[in-house]
mmCIF file of C-alpha atoms in Angstrom:
data_model
loop_
_atom_site.group_PDB
_atom_site.id
_atom_site.type_symbol
_atom_site.label_atom_id
_atom_site.label_comp_id
_atom_site.label_asym_id
_atom_site.label_seq_id
_atom_site.Cartn_x
_atom_site.Cartn_y
_atom_site.Cartn_z
ATOM 1 C CA MET N 205 -6.108 -52.716 -132.981
ATOM 2 C CA ALA N 206 -4.294 -52.951 -136.294
ATOM 3 C CA ALA N 207 -1.990 -50.113 -137.244
ATOM 4 C CA PRO N 208 -3.263 -47.952 -140.109
ATOM 5 C CA VAL N 209 -1.687 -48.608 -143.475
ATOM 6 C CA THR N 210 0.733 -45.795 -144.226
ATOM 7 C CA GLU N 211 1.654 -44.890 -147.797
ATOM 8 C CA ASP N 212 5.352 -45.226 -148.559
ATOM 9 C CA ALA N 213 7.203 -41.948 -149.034
ATOM 10 C CA GLN N 214 8.367 -42.925 -152.543
ATOM 11 C CA ALA N 215 4.820 -43.804 -153.586
ATOM 12 C CA ALA N 216 3.521 -40.543 -152.132
ATOM 13 C CA LEU N 217 6.217 -38.584 -153.962
ATOM 14 C CA ASP N 218 5.388 -40.284 -157.273
ATOM 15 C CA ARG N 219 1.687 -39.609 -156.764
ATOM 16 C CA VAL N 220 2.129 -35.929 -155.904
ATOM 17 C CA THR N 221 4.621 -35.223 -158.679
ATOM 18 C CA ALA N 222 2.431 -37.021 -161.215
ATOM 19 C CA LEU N 223 -0.548 -34.876 -160.224
ATOM 20 C CA ALA N 224 1.602 -31.747 -160.427
ATOM 21 C CA GLY N 225 2.959 -32.747 -163.833
ATOM 22 C CA ALA N 226 -0.498 -33.467 -165.208
ATOM 23 C CA SER N 227 -1.867 -30.171 -163.926
ATOM 24 C CA MET N 228 1.047 -28.114 -165.248
ATOM 25 C CA ARG N 229 1.022 -29.871 -168.608
ATOM 26 C CA GLY N 230 -2.680 -29.165 -169.077
ATOM 27 C CA ALA N 231 -2.430 -25.548 -167.928
ATOM 28 C CA VAL N 232 0.515 -24.792 -170.229
ATOM 29 C CA ALA N 233 -1.273 -26.365 -173.212
ATOM 30 C CA VAL N 234 -4.443 -24.323 -172.693
ATOM 31 C CA LEU N 235 -2.690 -21.028 -171.945
ATOM 32 C CA GLY N 236 -0.222 -21.688 -174.730
ATOM 33 C CA GLY N 237 -3.073 -22.231 -177.175
ATOM 34 C CA VAL N 238 -4.604 -18.890 -176.226
ATOM 35 C CA ALA N 239 -1.204 -17.215 -176.605
ATOM 36 C CA ALA N 240 -0.644 -18.890 -179.977
ATOM 37 C CA VAL N 241 -3.859 -17.435 -181.396
ATOM 38 C CA ALA N 242 -3.365 -14.049 -179.750
ATOM 39 C CA GLY N 243 0.193 -13.742 -181.063
ATOM 40 C CA LEU N 244 -0.683 -14.727 -184.601
ATOM 41 C CA ALA N 245 1.201 -12.723 -187.240
ATOM 42 C CA PRO N 246 2.334 -13.256 -190.852
ATOM 43 C CA PRO N 247 3.720 -15.492 -192.231
ATOM 44 C CA VAL N 248 2.037 -17.810 -189.670
ATOM 45 C CA SER N 249 -1.283 -19.224 -190.854
ATOM 46 C CA LEU N 250 -4.277 -19.404 -188.525
ATOM 47 C CA PRO N 251 -5.528 -22.843 -189.723
ATOM 48 C CA VAL N 252 -2.092 -24.401 -189.146
ATOM 49 C CA VAL N 253 -1.852 -22.902 -185.664
ATOM 50 C CA LEU N 254 -5.363 -24.020 -184.768
ATOM 51 C CA VAL N 255 -4.596 -27.604 -185.809
ATOM 52 C CA ALA N 256 -1.357 -27.602 -183.765
ATOM 53 C CA VAL N 257 -3.090 -26.105 -180.725
ATOM 54 C CA ALA N 258 -5.971 -28.564 -180.963
ATOM 55 C CA VAL N 259 -3.565 -31.519 -181.075
ATOM 56 C CA SER N 260 -1.608 -30.113 -178.137
ATOM 57 C CA VAL N 261 -4.679 -29.512 -175.970
ATOM 58 C CA LEU N 262 -6.240 -32.875 -176.842
ATOM 59 C CA TRP N 263 -3.020 -34.714 -176.032
ATOM 60 C CA SER N 264 -2.669 -32.780 -172.771
ATOM 61 C CA ALA N 265 -6.132 -33.954 -171.741
ATOM 62 C CA VAL N 266 -5.213 -37.577 -172.513
ATOM 63 C CA PHE N 267 -1.872 -37.117 -170.744
ATOM 64 C CA ALA N 268 -3.562 -35.729 -167.629
ATOM 65 C CA LEU N 269 -6.223 -38.456 -167.532
ATOM 66 C CA ILE N 270 -3.711 -41.304 -167.792
ATOM 67 C CA THR N 271 -1.213 -39.698 -165.406
ATOM 68 C CA VAL N 272 -3.769 -39.009 -162.686
ATOM 69 C CA ARG N 273 -4.961 -42.622 -162.809
ATOM 70 C CA HIS N 274 -1.713 -44.500 -163.365
ATOM 71 C CA GLY N 275 1.198 -42.106 -162.865
ATOM 72 C CA VAL N 276 3.579 -40.933 -165.568
ATOM 73 C CA LEU N 277 3.932 -44.024 -167.753
ATOM 74 C CA GLY N 278 6.931 -44.539 -170.004
ATOM 75 C CA TRP N 279 5.042 -44.744 -173.288
ATOM 76 C CA VAL N 280 3.026 -41.658 -172.391
ATOM 77 C CA MET N 281 6.249 -39.757 -171.806
ATOM 78 C CA LEU N 282 7.633 -40.928 -175.162
ATOM 79 C CA VAL N 283 4.524 -39.673 -176.978
ATOM 80 C CA ASP N 284 4.770 -36.358 -175.137
ATOM 81 C CA ILE N 285 8.419 -35.934 -176.136
ATOM 82 C CA ALA N 286 7.651 -36.849 -179.747
ATOM 83 C CA LEU N 287 4.820 -34.301 -179.934
ATOM 84 C CA THR N 288 6.896 -31.547 -178.340
ATOM 85 C CA THR N 289 9.889 -32.131 -180.623
ATOM 86 C CA ALA N 290 7.558 -32.019 -183.637
ATOM 87 C CA LEU N 291 6.129 -28.681 -182.499
ATOM 88 C CA CYS N 292 9.670 -27.389 -181.906
ATOM 89 C CA LEU N 293 10.745 -28.260 -185.446
ATOM 90 C CA LEU N 294 7.570 -26.660 -186.852
ATOM 91 C CA GLN N 295 8.185 -23.298 -185.132
ATOM 92 C CA PRO N 296 8.687 -21.401 -188.424
ATOM 93 C CA TRP N 297 5.069 -22.259 -189.298
ATOM 94 C CA LEU N 298 3.627 -21.898 -185.766
ATOM 95 C CA VAL N 299 5.356 -18.913 -184.147
ATOM 96 C CA ALA N 300 5.799 -15.381 -185.409
ATOM 97 C CA PRO N 301 9.472 -14.424 -186.000
ATOM 98 C CA GLU N 302 9.483 -11.692 -183.350
ATOM 99 C CA LEU N 303 8.292 -14.155 -180.705
ATOM 100 C CA ARG N 304 10.977 -16.656 -181.654
ATOM 101 C CA LEU N 305 13.556 -13.913 -181.254
ATOM 102 C CA GLY N 306 12.260 -13.151 -177.771
ATOM 103 C CA GLY N 307 12.078 -16.770 -176.676
ATOM 104 C CA ALA N 308 8.591 -16.284 -175.229
ATOM 105 C CA SER N 309 6.414 -18.280 -177.581
ATOM 106 C CA TRP N 310 3.827 -20.881 -176.649
ATOM 107 C CA VAL N 311 6.154 -23.605 -177.948
ATOM 108 C CA ASP N 312 8.787 -22.434 -175.435
ATOM 109 C CA GLY N 313 6.336 -23.114 -172.604
ATOM 110 C CA LEU N 314 5.587 -26.634 -173.861
ATOM 111 C CA THR N 315 9.315 -27.304 -174.224
ATOM 112 C CA SER N 316 10.037 -26.280 -170.646
ATOM 113 C CA MET N 317 7.125 -28.325 -169.331
ATOM 114 C CA THR N 318 8.220 -31.448 -171.212
ATOM 115 C CA ILE N 319 11.701 -31.105 -169.710
ATOM 116 C CA VAL N 320 10.217 -30.856 -166.205
ATOM 117 C CA VAL N 321 7.823 -33.786 -166.640
ATOM 118 C CA ALA N 322 10.638 -35.963 -168.034
ATOM 119 C CA SER N 323 12.543 -35.518 -164.761
ATOM 120 C CA ILE N 324 9.379 -36.378 -162.837
ATOM 121 C CA ALA N 325 8.847 -39.566 -164.848
ATOM 122 C CA TRP N 326 12.418 -40.820 -165.212
ATOM 123 C CA ARG N 327 15.716 -40.973 -163.384
ATOM 124 C CA PRO N 328 18.468 -38.617 -164.641
ATOM 125 C CA ARG N 329 20.037 -41.289 -166.900
ATOM 126 C CA LEU N 330 16.903 -41.065 -169.077
ATOM 127 C CA ALA N 331 15.517 -37.636 -168.158
ATOM 128 C CA VAL N 332 18.685 -35.725 -169.050
ATOM 129 C CA PRO N 333 19.063 -37.192 -172.581
ATOM 130 C CA ALA N 334 15.346 -36.684 -173.172
ATOM 131 C CA GLY N 335 15.586 -33.073 -172.027
ATOM 132 C CA LEU N 336 18.629 -32.467 -174.221
ATOM 133 C CA LEU N 337 16.761 -33.876 -177.237
ATOM 134 C CA VAL N 338 13.823 -31.539 -176.669
ATOM 135 C CA ALA N 339 16.075 -28.523 -176.019
ATOM 136 C CA LEU N 340 18.156 -29.130 -179.146
ATOM 137 C CA THR N 341 15.136 -29.598 -181.397
ATOM 138 C CA HIS N 342 13.706 -26.369 -180.010
ATOM 139 C CA ALA N 343 16.952 -24.571 -180.828
ATOM 140 C CA LEU N 344 16.960 -26.121 -184.303
ATOM 141 C CA GLY N 345 13.398 -25.013 -184.976
ATOM 142 C CA ALA N 346 14.166 -21.457 -183.867
ATOM 143 C CA TRP N 347 17.406 -21.364 -185.867
ATOM 144 C CA GLN N 348 15.731 -22.301 -189.163
ATOM 145 C CA GLU N 349 14.388 -18.801 -189.542
ATOM 146 C CA GLY N 350 17.106 -16.973 -187.648
ATOM 147 C CA GLY N 351 15.366 -17.285 -184.284
ATOM 148 C CA ALA N 352 17.246 -16.608 -181.061
ATOM 149 C CA LEU N 353 19.233 -19.469 -179.528
ATOM 150 C CA GLY N 354 19.357 -17.830 -176.091
ATOM 151 C CA THR N 355 16.575 -20.059 -174.801
ATOM 152 C CA LEU N 356 18.874 -23.065 -175.239
ATOM 153 C CA GLY N 357 20.880 -21.949 -172.209
ATOM 154 C CA ILE N 358 17.689 -21.567 -170.188
ATOM 155 C CA HIS N 359 16.574 -25.063 -171.167
ATOM 156 C CA LEU N 360 19.959 -26.534 -170.217
ATOM 157 C CA ILE N 361 19.623 -24.935 -166.773
ATOM 158 C CA GLN N 362 16.120 -26.380 -166.474
ATOM 159 C CA ILE N 363 17.393 -29.849 -167.337
ATOM 160 C CA ALA N 364 20.125 -29.726 -164.702
ATOM 161 C CA ALA N 365 17.950 -28.113 -162.013
ATOM 162 C CA THR N 366 14.954 -30.446 -162.366
ATOM 163 C CA ALA N 367 17.146 -33.554 -162.505
ATOM 164 C CA ALA N 368 19.014 -32.439 -159.365
ATOM 165 C CA LEU N 369 15.803 -31.550 -157.523
ATOM 166 C CA MET N 370 14.116 -34.868 -158.271
ATOM 167 C CA THR N 371 17.277 -36.749 -157.271
ATOM 168 C CA VAL N 372 17.259 -35.018 -153.887
ATOM 169 C CA LEU N 373 13.537 -35.663 -153.401
ATOM 170 C CA ARG N 374 13.825 -39.345 -154.331
ATOM 171 C CA ARG N 375 16.805 -39.801 -152.018
ATOM 172 C CA ALA N 376 14.889 -38.175 -149.164
ATOM 173 C CA ALA N 377 11.940 -40.462 -149.889
ATOM 174 C CA ARG N 378 14.192 -43.537 -149.702
ATOM 175 C CA VAL N 379 15.561 -42.390 -146.352
ATOM 176 C CA ALA N 380 12.015 -41.834 -145.085
ATOM 177 C CA ASP N 381 10.953 -45.288 -146.308
ATOM 178 C CA ASP N 382 13.927 -46.915 -144.562
ATOM 179 C CA ALA N 383 13.001 -45.174 -141.301
ATOM 180 C CA LEU N 384 9.366 -46.204 -141.761
ATOM 181 C CA ASP N 385 10.374 -49.825 -142.353
ATOM 182 C CA GLU N 386 12.401 -49.803 -139.138
ATOM 183 C CA LEU N 387 9.471 -48.328 -137.248
ATOM 184 C CA ARG N 388 7.105 -50.977 -138.606
ATOM 185 C CA ALA N 389 9.578 -53.722 -137.659
ATOM 186 C CA THR N 390 9.801 -52.279 -134.155
ATOM 187 C CA GLU N 391 6.019 -52.150 -133.837
ATOM 188 C CA ARG N 392 5.670 -55.745 -135.060
ATOM 189 C CA ALA N 393 8.330 -56.967 -132.652
ATOM 190 C CA ALA N 394 6.764 -55.058 -129.773
ATOM 191 C CA ALA N 395 3.384 -56.576 -130.610
ATOM 192 C CA VAL N 396 4.956 -60.059 -130.551
ATOM 193 C CA LEU N 397 6.528 -59.330 -127.192
ATOM 194 C CA ARG N 398 3.268 -58.005 -125.753
ATOM 195 C CA ALA N 399 1.493 -61.123 -126.949
ATOM 196 C CA ARG N 400 4.136 -63.288 -125.293
ATOM 197 C CA ARG N 401 3.807 -61.356 -122.042
ATOM 198 C CA ALA N 402 0.037 -61.755 -122.116
ATOM 199 C CA ASP N 403 0.441 -65.489 -122.768
ATOM 200 C CA GLU N 404 2.882 -65.787 -119.863
ATOM 201 C CA ARG N 405 0.452 -64.031 -117.524
ATOM 202 C CA ALA N 406 -2.334 -66.365 -118.669
ATOM 203 C CA HIS N 407 -0.131 -69.395 -117.947
ATOM 204 C CA LYS N 408 0.693 -68.049 -114.506
ATOM 205 C CA ARG N 409 -2.996 -67.643 -113.744
ATOM 206 C CA GLU N 410 -3.572 -71.226 -114.869
ATOM 207 C CA LEU N 411 -0.731 -72.400 -112.643
ATOM 208 C CA HIS N 412 -2.271 -70.608 -109.717
ATOM 209 C CA ASP N 413 -5.778 -71.888 -110.373
ATOM 210 C CA THR N 414 -4.855 -75.510 -111.185
ATOM 211 C CA VAL N 415 -1.358 -76.745 -110.377
ATOM 212 C CA LEU N 416 -0.928 -74.848 -107.113
ATOM 213 C CA ALA N 417 -4.448 -75.756 -106.053
ATOM 214 C CA THR N 418 -3.701 -79.442 -106.626
ATOM 215 C CA LEU N 419 -0.404 -79.296 -104.752
ATOM 216 C CA THR N 420 -2.020 -77.419 -101.886
ATOM 217 C CA THR N 421 -4.742 -80.039 -101.637
ATOM 218 C CA ILE N 422 -2.210 -82.872 -101.565
ATOM 219 C CA GLY N 423 0.106 -81.047 -99.154
ATOM 220 C CA THR N 424 -2.657 -80.466 -96.651
ATOM 221 C CA ASP N 425 -3.765 -84.104 -96.769
ATOM 222 C CA GLY N 426 -6.880 -83.182 -98.691
ATOM 223 C CA ILE N 427 -6.329 -86.344 -100.721
ATOM 224 C CA THR N 428 -5.198 -89.455 -98.815
ATOM 225 C CA ALA N 429 -5.020 -91.979 -101.631
ATOM 226 C CA THR N 430 -4.390 -92.064 -105.332
ATOM 227 C CA SER N 431 -7.240 -92.307 -107.763
ATOM 228 C CA ALA N 432 -7.963 -92.154 -111.463
ATOM 229 C CA ALA N 433 -9.364 -88.652 -111.026
ATOM 230 C CA LEU N 434 -6.205 -87.507 -109.244
ATOM 231 C CA ARG N 435 -3.986 -89.004 -111.957
ATOM 232 C CA ALA N 436 -6.035 -87.311 -114.664
ATOM 233 C CA ARG N 437 -5.856 -84.009 -112.827
ATOM 234 C CA ALA N 438 -2.090 -84.361 -112.347
ATOM 235 C CA ALA N 439 -1.641 -85.124 -116.066
ATOM 236 C CA ALA N 440 -3.629 -82.005 -116.992
ATOM 237 C CA ASP N 441 -1.577 -79.926 -114.548
ATOM 238 C CA LEU N 442 1.651 -81.312 -116.044
ATOM 239 C CA ALA N 443 0.539 -80.218 -119.496
ATOM 240 C CA ILE N 444 0.003 -76.708 -118.172
ATOM 241 C CA VAL N 445 3.467 -76.674 -116.588
ATOM 242 C CA GLU N 446 5.083 -77.833 -119.839
ATOM 243 C CA GLY N 447 3.177 -75.183 -121.780
ATOM 244 C CA ALA N 448 4.424 -72.511 -119.398
ATOM 245 C CA ILE N 449 8.105 -73.263 -120.058
ATOM 246 C CA ASP N 450 9.704 -70.168 -121.496
ATOM 247 C CA ALA N 451 10.668 -70.742 -125.110
ATOM 248 C CA GLY N 452 12.934 -67.701 -125.113
ATOM 249 C CA GLU N 453 12.482 -64.192 -126.411
ATOM 250 C CA PRO N 454 11.964 -63.610 -130.134
ATOM 251 C CA ASP N 455 15.304 -63.176 -131.863
ATOM 252 C CA ILE N 456 14.517 -59.799 -133.457
ATOM 253 C CA ASP N 457 16.566 -56.600 -133.364
ATOM 254 C CA VAL N 458 14.729 -53.275 -133.366
ATOM 255 C CA ASP N 459 15.762 -49.631 -133.309
ATOM 256 C CA LEU N 460 15.671 -48.481 -129.691
ATOM 257 C CA ARG N 461 15.044 -44.873 -130.748
ATOM 258 C CA HIS N 462 11.445 -45.619 -131.735
ATOM 259 C CA GLU N 463 10.627 -47.167 -128.351
ATOM 260 C CA LEU N 464 12.204 -44.276 -126.434
ATOM 261 C CA ARG N 465 10.477 -41.633 -128.549
ATOM 262 C CA ALA N 466 7.146 -43.307 -127.794
ATOM 263 C CA VAL N 467 7.990 -43.233 -124.069
ATOM 264 C CA ALA N 468 8.877 -39.533 -124.283
ATOM 265 C CA ASP N 469 5.623 -38.746 -126.085
ATOM 266 C CA ARG N 470 3.582 -40.463 -123.358
ATOM 267 C CA ALA N 471 5.416 -38.843 -120.426
ATOM 268 C CA GLN N 472 3.595 -36.379 -118.175
ATOM 269 C CA VAL N 473 6.522 -33.953 -118.356
ATOM 270 C CA GLU N 474 8.209 -32.334 -121.314
ATOM 271 C CA VAL N 475 11.054 -34.559 -122.477
ATOM 272 C CA VAL N 476 14.033 -33.313 -124.465
ATOM 273 C CA VAL N 477 15.415 -36.264 -126.431
ATOM 274 C CA ASP N 478 18.902 -36.847 -127.791
ATOM 275 C CA LEU N 479 18.938 -40.260 -129.483
ATOM 276 C CA VAL N 480 21.394 -42.008 -131.785
ATOM 277 C CA PRO N 481 20.584 -45.006 -134.015
ATOM 278 C CA CYS N 482 20.897 -48.216 -132.007
ATOM 279 C CA LYS N 483 19.501 -51.701 -132.584
ATOM 280 C CA VAL N 484 18.980 -54.107 -129.690
ATOM 281 C CA PRO N 485 16.954 -57.316 -129.189
ATOM 282 C CA VAL N 486 13.263 -56.627 -128.829
ATOM 283 C CA HIS N 487 13.071 -57.784 -125.201
ATOM 284 C CA VAL N 488 15.993 -55.473 -124.330
ATOM 285 C CA ALA N 489 14.244 -52.562 -126.054
ATOM 286 C CA ALA N 490 11.117 -53.321 -124.019
ATOM 287 C CA ALA N 491 13.130 -53.317 -120.781
ATOM 288 C CA PHE N 492 14.768 -49.989 -121.648
ATOM 289 C CA ALA N 493 11.390 -48.473 -122.554
ATOM 290 C CA GLU N 494 9.665 -49.705 -119.374
ATOM 291 C CA ALA N 495 12.517 -48.560 -117.118
ATOM 292 C CA ALA N 496 12.699 -45.150 -118.829
ATOM 293 C CA ALA N 497 8.924 -44.763 -118.534
ATOM 294 C CA GLN N 498 9.145 -45.510 -114.804
ATOM 295 C CA ALA N 499 11.955 -42.978 -114.365
ATOM 296 C CA LEU N 500 9.967 -40.270 -116.175
ATOM 297 C CA ALA N 501 6.881 -41.140 -114.128
ATOM 298 C CA ASN N 502 8.970 -40.610 -110.981
ATOM 299 C CA VAL N 503 10.034 -37.206 -112.285
ATOM 300 C CA ALA N 504 6.401 -36.206 -112.799
ATOM 301 C CA ARG N 505 5.298 -37.657 -109.447
ATOM 302 C CA HIS N 506 8.088 -36.716 -107.046
ATOM 303 C CA THR N 507 9.742 -33.545 -108.375
ATOM 304 C CA ARG N 508 8.583 -30.008 -108.963
ATOM 305 C CA VAL N 509 10.053 -29.743 -112.456
ATOM 306 C CA ASP N 510 8.192 -29.987 -115.740
ATOM 307 C CA ARG N 511 11.081 -31.017 -117.982
ATOM 308 C CA ALA N 512 13.464 -33.956 -118.206
ATOM 309 C CA HIS N 513 16.206 -35.033 -120.596
ATOM 310 C CA LEU N 514 16.333 -38.461 -122.247
ATOM 311 C CA SER N 515 19.459 -39.509 -124.132
ATOM 312 C CA LEU N 516 20.658 -42.660 -125.894
ATOM 313 C CA THR N 517 24.333 -43.337 -126.568
ATOM 314 C CA THR N 518 26.210 -46.437 -127.599
ATOM 315 C CA ASP N 519 29.707 -47.707 -128.209
ATOM 316 C CA CYS N 520 31.228 -51.050 -129.074
ATOM 317 C CA ALA N 521 30.697 -52.385 -125.534
ATOM 318 C CA SER N 522 27.309 -51.248 -124.271
ATOM 319 C CA VAL N 523 24.146 -49.199 -124.736
ATOM 320 C CA LEU N 524 23.422 -46.356 -122.319
ATOM 321 C CA VAL N 525 20.143 -44.552 -121.739
ATOM 322 C CA THR N 526 20.109 -41.671 -119.282
ATOM 323 C CA ILE N 527 17.182 -39.775 -117.792
ATOM 324 C CA THR N 528 18.062 -36.556 -115.985
ATOM 325 C CA ASP N 529 16.085 -33.868 -114.211
ATOM 326 C CA THR N 530 16.865 -30.784 -112.143
ATOM 327 C CA GLY N 531 14.575 -31.589 -109.232
ATOM 328 C CA PRO N 532 15.482 -31.478 -105.520
ATOM 329 C CA GLY N 533 16.785 -35.049 -105.577
ATOM 330 C CA PHE N 534 16.520 -37.837 -102.976
ATOM 331 C CA ASP N 535 18.595 -40.471 -101.197
ATOM 332 C CA PRO N 536 18.124 -43.801 -103.048
ATOM 333 C CA THR N 537 19.221 -45.753 -99.934
ATOM 334 C CA THR N 538 16.269 -44.455 -97.934
ATOM 335 C CA VAL N 539 13.565 -45.655 -100.339
ATOM 336 C CA PRO N 540 11.246 -48.038 -98.390
ATOM 337 C CA ARG N 541 11.285 -51.696 -99.393
ATOM 338 C CA HIS N 542 7.603 -51.646 -100.287
ATOM 339 C CA ARG N 543 8.211 -48.980 -102.936
ATOM 340 C CA TYR N 544 8.748 -50.923 -106.162
ATOM 341 C CA GLY N 545 9.236 -47.999 -108.578
ATOM 342 C CA VAL N 546 13.025 -47.857 -108.340
ATOM 343 C CA ARG N 547 13.880 -51.371 -107.188
ATOM 344 C CA GLU N 548 11.666 -53.324 -109.608
ATOM 345 C CA GLY N 549 10.328 -50.787 -112.107
ATOM 346 C CA ILE N 550 13.820 -49.598 -113.063
ATOM 347 C CA GLN N 551 16.588 -51.807 -111.687
ATOM 348 C CA GLY N 552 14.627 -55.050 -111.771
ATOM 349 C CA ARG N 553 13.517 -54.572 -115.363
ATOM 350 C CA MET N 554 17.074 -53.931 -116.554
ATOM 351 C CA ARG N 555 18.580 -56.808 -114.572
ATOM 352 C CA SER N 556 16.025 -59.198 -116.054
ATOM 353 C CA THR N 557 17.739 -58.698 -119.436
ATOM 354 C CA ASN N 558 21.342 -58.833 -118.165
ATOM 355 C CA GLY N 559 21.364 -55.063 -117.870
ATOM 356 C CA ASP N 560 21.759 -52.716 -114.932
ATOM 357 C CA ALA N 561 20.553 -49.353 -113.675
ATOM 358 C CA ASP N 562 22.412 -46.754 -111.616
ATOM 359 C CA ILE N 563 20.767 -43.841 -109.844
ATOM 360 C CA THR N 564 22.614 -40.784 -108.612
ATOM 361 C CA SER N 565 20.743 -37.962 -106.943
ATOM 362 C CA GLY N 566 21.532 -34.745 -105.157
ATOM 363 C CA PRO N 567 20.178 -31.286 -104.437
ATOM 364 C CA THR N 568 20.654 -30.231 -108.074
ATOM 365 C CA GLY N 569 18.906 -33.154 -109.708
ATOM 366 C CA THR N 570 18.726 -36.867 -110.401
ATOM 367 C CA THR N 571 20.302 -39.006 -113.113
ATOM 368 C CA VAL N 572 19.113 -42.507 -113.934
ATOM 369 C CA THR N 573 21.566 -44.458 -116.089
ATOM 370 C CA LEU N 574 20.334 -47.616 -117.813
ATOM 371 C CA ARG N 575 23.017 -49.904 -119.198
ATOM 372 C CA TRP N 576 22.940 -53.044 -121.335
ATOM 373 C CA PRO N 577 24.690 -55.354 -120.999
ATOM 374 C CA ALA N 578 25.596 -54.785 -117.350
ATOM 375 C CA THR N 579 29.135 -56.130 -117.806
ATOM 376 C CA PRO N 580 30.458 -55.846 -121.354
ATOM 377 C CA GLU N 581 32.107 -58.978 -122.678
ATOM 378 C CA PRO N 582 35.901 -58.681 -122.743
ATOM 379 C CA THR N 583 37.407 -58.167 -126.174
ATOM 380 C CA PRO N 584 39.712 -60.989 -127.271
#
């Protein structure tokens, strides 16, 4: 079954912020238009205000339509800034003097919203200069008729705060995308390994059903003389043997944390995880995951506890995975030979990848330590 396509964190952030910007821009334009008409006072003229409000609302509708469909485009942002700066410079003809003194006019709301949307659309190297341009033109428009300049400080704070917030959000999105890319690489590598394992099992079944059957027939004198049919059968069996030769594991490194988290999620006991970043070859990650899964299955099956601890540590020499529980413990030397859980499910899996597993157990609990490689290479 193919994994569902997951939207990148950066794309999701851009989509959500674009929708938020479009919604806020439209709401401020409509509410600002109502406030502009309601706060009308001489020497402001109603026809001039109505024209300005109509242009603002119409542009906000266009802005919202384009932004919802395509995101905040650069040219759209430039038009928005140009319109807002024009309204800021026209404040003496659009806003009553007492409202300019209080810094609570409808043009103030559009100015603040343009500053916010600029940070949504652009990185700080463009958003900050754009915000400063809008803030300064607003101050200039208010100053022409002796309006208060106190809102300039508020706008400067808005510029800094929105730029900082969007920087943090974009950085977090990049970190999330990097983690998602690692997870996808791990899933792809695991799928390759599973396919290889399935192919190996199919080859082994073919060996059993063809090659071994032929050898058994010959060894038991079922065939006493050569023949064309026997030669043809031997040639077909040889092809199967050559196809079964191991071509080696895929040379891919994956983050072991993802495999171990998946094991912990599937366990029948609660698992407390403590994992550090660690990349290992995909076949080594599979061995760690299978051995850890077996150890956790033993905890669920043979102890009376409902919690275990799974940790991953690493240094320059080796990778260690430990599974601990607080159960009654057991004596590993007394495990019957026919019980494969410890001998093959844990130790055998690790040794097949040049790793090792150590089990210590006592009355206060059991610790399974998985190590790869088993013997670190000496440093020169």
